[in-house]
Short mmCIF file of C-alpha atoms in Angstrom, two decimals:
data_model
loop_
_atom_site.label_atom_id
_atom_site.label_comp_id
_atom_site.label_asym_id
_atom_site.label_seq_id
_atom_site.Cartn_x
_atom_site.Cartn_y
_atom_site.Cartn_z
CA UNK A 1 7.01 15.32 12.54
CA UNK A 2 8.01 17.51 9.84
CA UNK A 3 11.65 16.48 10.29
CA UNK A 4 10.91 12.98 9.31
CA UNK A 5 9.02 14.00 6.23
CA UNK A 6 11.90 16.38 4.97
CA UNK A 7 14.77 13.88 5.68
CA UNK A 8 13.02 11.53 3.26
CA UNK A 9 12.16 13.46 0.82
CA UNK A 10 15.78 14.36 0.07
CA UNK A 11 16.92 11.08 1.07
CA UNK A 12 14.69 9.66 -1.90
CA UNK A 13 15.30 12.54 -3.93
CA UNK A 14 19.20 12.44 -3.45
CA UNK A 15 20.45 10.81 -7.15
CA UNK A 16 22.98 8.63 -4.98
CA UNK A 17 20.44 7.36 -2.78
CA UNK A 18 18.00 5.86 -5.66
CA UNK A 19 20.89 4.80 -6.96
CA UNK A 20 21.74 2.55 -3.85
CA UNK A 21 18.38 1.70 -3.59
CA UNK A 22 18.50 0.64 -6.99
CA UNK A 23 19.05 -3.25 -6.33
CA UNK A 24 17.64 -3.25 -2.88
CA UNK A 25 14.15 -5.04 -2.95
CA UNK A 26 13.32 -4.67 0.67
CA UNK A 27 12.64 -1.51 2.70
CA UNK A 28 11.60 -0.71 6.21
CA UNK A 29 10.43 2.55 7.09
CA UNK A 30 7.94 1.76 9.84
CA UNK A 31 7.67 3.49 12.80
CA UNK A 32 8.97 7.10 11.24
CA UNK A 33 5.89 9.50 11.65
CA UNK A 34 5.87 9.71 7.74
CA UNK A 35 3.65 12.18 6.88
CA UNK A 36 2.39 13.65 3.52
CA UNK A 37 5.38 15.27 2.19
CA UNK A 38 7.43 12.04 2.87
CA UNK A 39 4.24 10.03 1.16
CA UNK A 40 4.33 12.49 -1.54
CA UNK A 41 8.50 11.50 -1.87
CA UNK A 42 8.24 7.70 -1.42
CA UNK A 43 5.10 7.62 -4.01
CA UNK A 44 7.60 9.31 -6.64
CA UNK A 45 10.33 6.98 -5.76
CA UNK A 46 8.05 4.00 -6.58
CA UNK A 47 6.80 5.27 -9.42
CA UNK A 48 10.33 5.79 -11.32
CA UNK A 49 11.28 2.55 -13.57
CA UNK A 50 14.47 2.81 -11.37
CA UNK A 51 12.56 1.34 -8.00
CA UNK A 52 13.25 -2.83 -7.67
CA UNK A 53 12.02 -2.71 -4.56
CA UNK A 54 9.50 -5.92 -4.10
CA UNK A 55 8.66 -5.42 -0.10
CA UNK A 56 7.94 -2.01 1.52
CA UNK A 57 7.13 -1.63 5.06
CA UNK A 58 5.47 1.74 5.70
CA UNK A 59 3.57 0.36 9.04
CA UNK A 60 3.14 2.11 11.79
CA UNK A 61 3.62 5.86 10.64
CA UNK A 62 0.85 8.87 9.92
CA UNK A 63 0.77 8.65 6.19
CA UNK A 64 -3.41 9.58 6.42
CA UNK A 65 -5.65 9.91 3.58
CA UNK A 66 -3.06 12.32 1.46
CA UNK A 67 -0.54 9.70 2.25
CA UNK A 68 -2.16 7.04 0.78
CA UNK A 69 -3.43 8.99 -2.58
CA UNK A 70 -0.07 9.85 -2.88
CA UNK A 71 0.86 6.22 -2.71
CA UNK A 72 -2.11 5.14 -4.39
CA UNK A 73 -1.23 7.17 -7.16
CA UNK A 74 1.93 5.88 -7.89
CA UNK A 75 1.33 1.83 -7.69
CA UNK A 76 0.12 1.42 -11.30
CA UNK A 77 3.58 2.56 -12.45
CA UNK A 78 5.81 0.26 -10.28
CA UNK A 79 6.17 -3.08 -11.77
CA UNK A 80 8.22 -4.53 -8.88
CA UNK A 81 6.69 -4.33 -6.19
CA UNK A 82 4.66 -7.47 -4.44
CA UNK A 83 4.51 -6.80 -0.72
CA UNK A 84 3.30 -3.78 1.02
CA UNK A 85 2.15 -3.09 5.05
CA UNK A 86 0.76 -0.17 5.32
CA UNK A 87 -0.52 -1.09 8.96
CA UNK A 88 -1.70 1.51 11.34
CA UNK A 89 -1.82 4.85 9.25
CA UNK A 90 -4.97 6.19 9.87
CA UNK A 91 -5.62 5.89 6.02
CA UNK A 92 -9.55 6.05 6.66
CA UNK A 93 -12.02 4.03 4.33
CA UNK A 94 -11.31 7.25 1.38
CA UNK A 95 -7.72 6.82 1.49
CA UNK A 96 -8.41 2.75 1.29
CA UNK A 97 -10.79 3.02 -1.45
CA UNK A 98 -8.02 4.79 -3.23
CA UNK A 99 -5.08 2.36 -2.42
CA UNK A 100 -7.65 -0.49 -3.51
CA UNK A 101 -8.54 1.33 -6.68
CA UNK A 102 -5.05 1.37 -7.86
CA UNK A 103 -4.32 -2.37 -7.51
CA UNK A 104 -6.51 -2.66 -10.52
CA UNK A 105 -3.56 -1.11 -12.21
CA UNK A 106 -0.84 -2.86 -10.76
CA UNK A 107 -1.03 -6.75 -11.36
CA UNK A 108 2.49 -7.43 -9.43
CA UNK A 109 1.20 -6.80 -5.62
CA UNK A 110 0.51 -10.26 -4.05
CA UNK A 111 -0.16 -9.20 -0.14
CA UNK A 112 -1.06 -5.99 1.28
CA UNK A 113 -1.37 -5.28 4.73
CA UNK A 114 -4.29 -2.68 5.52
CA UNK A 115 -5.02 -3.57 9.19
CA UNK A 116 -6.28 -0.96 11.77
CA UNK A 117 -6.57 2.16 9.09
CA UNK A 118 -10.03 2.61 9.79
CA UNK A 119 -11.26 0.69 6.72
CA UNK A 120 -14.80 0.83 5.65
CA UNK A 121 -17.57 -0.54 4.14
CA UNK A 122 -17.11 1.46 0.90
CA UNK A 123 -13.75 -0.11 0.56
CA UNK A 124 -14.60 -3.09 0.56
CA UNK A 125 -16.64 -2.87 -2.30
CA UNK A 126 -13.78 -1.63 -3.97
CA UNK A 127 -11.61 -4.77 -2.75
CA UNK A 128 -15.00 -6.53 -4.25
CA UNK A 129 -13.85 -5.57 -7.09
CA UNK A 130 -10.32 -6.11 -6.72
CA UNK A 131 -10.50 -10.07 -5.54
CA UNK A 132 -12.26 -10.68 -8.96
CA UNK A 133 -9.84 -8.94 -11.52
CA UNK A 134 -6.41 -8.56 -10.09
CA UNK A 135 -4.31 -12.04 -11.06
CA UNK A 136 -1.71 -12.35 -8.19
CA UNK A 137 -3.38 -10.91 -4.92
CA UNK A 138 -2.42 -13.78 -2.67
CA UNK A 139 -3.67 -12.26 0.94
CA UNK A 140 -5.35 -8.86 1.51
CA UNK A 141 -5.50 -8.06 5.39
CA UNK A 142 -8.02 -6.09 6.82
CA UNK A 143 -7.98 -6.67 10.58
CA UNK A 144 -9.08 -4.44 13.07
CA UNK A 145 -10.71 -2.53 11.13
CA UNK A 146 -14.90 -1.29 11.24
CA UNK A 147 -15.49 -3.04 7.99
CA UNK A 148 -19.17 -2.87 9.09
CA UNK A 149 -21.99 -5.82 8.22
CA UNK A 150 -22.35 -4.86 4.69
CA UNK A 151 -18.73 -4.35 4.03
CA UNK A 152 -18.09 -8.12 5.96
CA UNK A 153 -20.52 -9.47 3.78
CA UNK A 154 -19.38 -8.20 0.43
CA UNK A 155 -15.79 -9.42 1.13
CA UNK A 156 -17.40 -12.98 2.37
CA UNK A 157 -19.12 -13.01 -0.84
CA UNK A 158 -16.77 -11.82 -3.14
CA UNK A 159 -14.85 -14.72 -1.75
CA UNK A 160 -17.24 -17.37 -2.04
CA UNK A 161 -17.85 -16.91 -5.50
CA UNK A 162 -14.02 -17.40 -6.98
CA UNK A 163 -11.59 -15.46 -5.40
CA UNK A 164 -8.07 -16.96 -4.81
CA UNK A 165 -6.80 -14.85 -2.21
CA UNK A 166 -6.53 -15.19 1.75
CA UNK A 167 -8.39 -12.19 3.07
CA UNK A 168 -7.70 -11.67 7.23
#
């Protein structure tokens, strides 16, 4: 609800809060009904040189396609960060594409956790890509989600060929 999305904006706004969260490397916000506004506030908070968070946990909320640009978009500035579940947010094969995208800019994130987000073919092309040129991706999962036969096959592929990373 709106609620949610307006307490954490000024939570992560608040100068004494990033300031707390300053040393804190894990962070569990799953389960919150984040929304866009509350993307738009945690995708700032990651993207100032003041975030050491290494794990976020955003699972289980209704982040949706804005969410995810808006946390797309602010990946290739964190340097910190190496785990992120972003299970169950209805972030649609666009809003994928866009998350995947922006790993190419961030070389830190070693598992991300995509599962049941409606992830499609066109994605995966995108992850294609991804498996091949980002250095530390340890395990990318994409379960439960309508990858499709093409989008199956690229990953299989993709994997075949050199990839180091677990893919579920």
């Amino acid at each position: 609800d709106a609620n949610a999305d307006s307490d954490i904006e000024s939570e992560l706004e608040s100068q004494e809060v990033v300031g707390r969260h300053k040393l804190r490397k894990k962070l569990d916000i799953s389960y919150n009904k984040i929304r866009g506004r509350g993307a738009a506030a945690i995708g700032s908070f990651l993207a100032k040189h003041r975030c050491h968070l290494a794990w976020l946990d955003l699972s289980w909320n209704t982040l949706g396609v804005e969410g995810a640009v808006k946390i797309a978009d602010a990946l290739p500035f964190n340097i910190s960060i190496t785990n992120i579940n972003l299970n169950n947010n209805s972030l649609k094969d666009i809003g994928t594409q866009r998350i995947a995208a922006s790993l190419l800019g961030n070389s830190h994130v070693k598992e991300i956790s995509l599962a049941q987000n409606g992830v499609g073919d066109k994605a995966c092309f995108v992850f294609s890509r991804v498996l091949q040129q980002h250095p530390k991706l340890e395990k990318l999962d994409l379960s439960g989600n309508p990858l499709g036969d093409a989008g199956a096959r690229c990953i299989f592929r993709t994997l075949l060929r050199d990839a180091q990373c677990f893919v579920t």
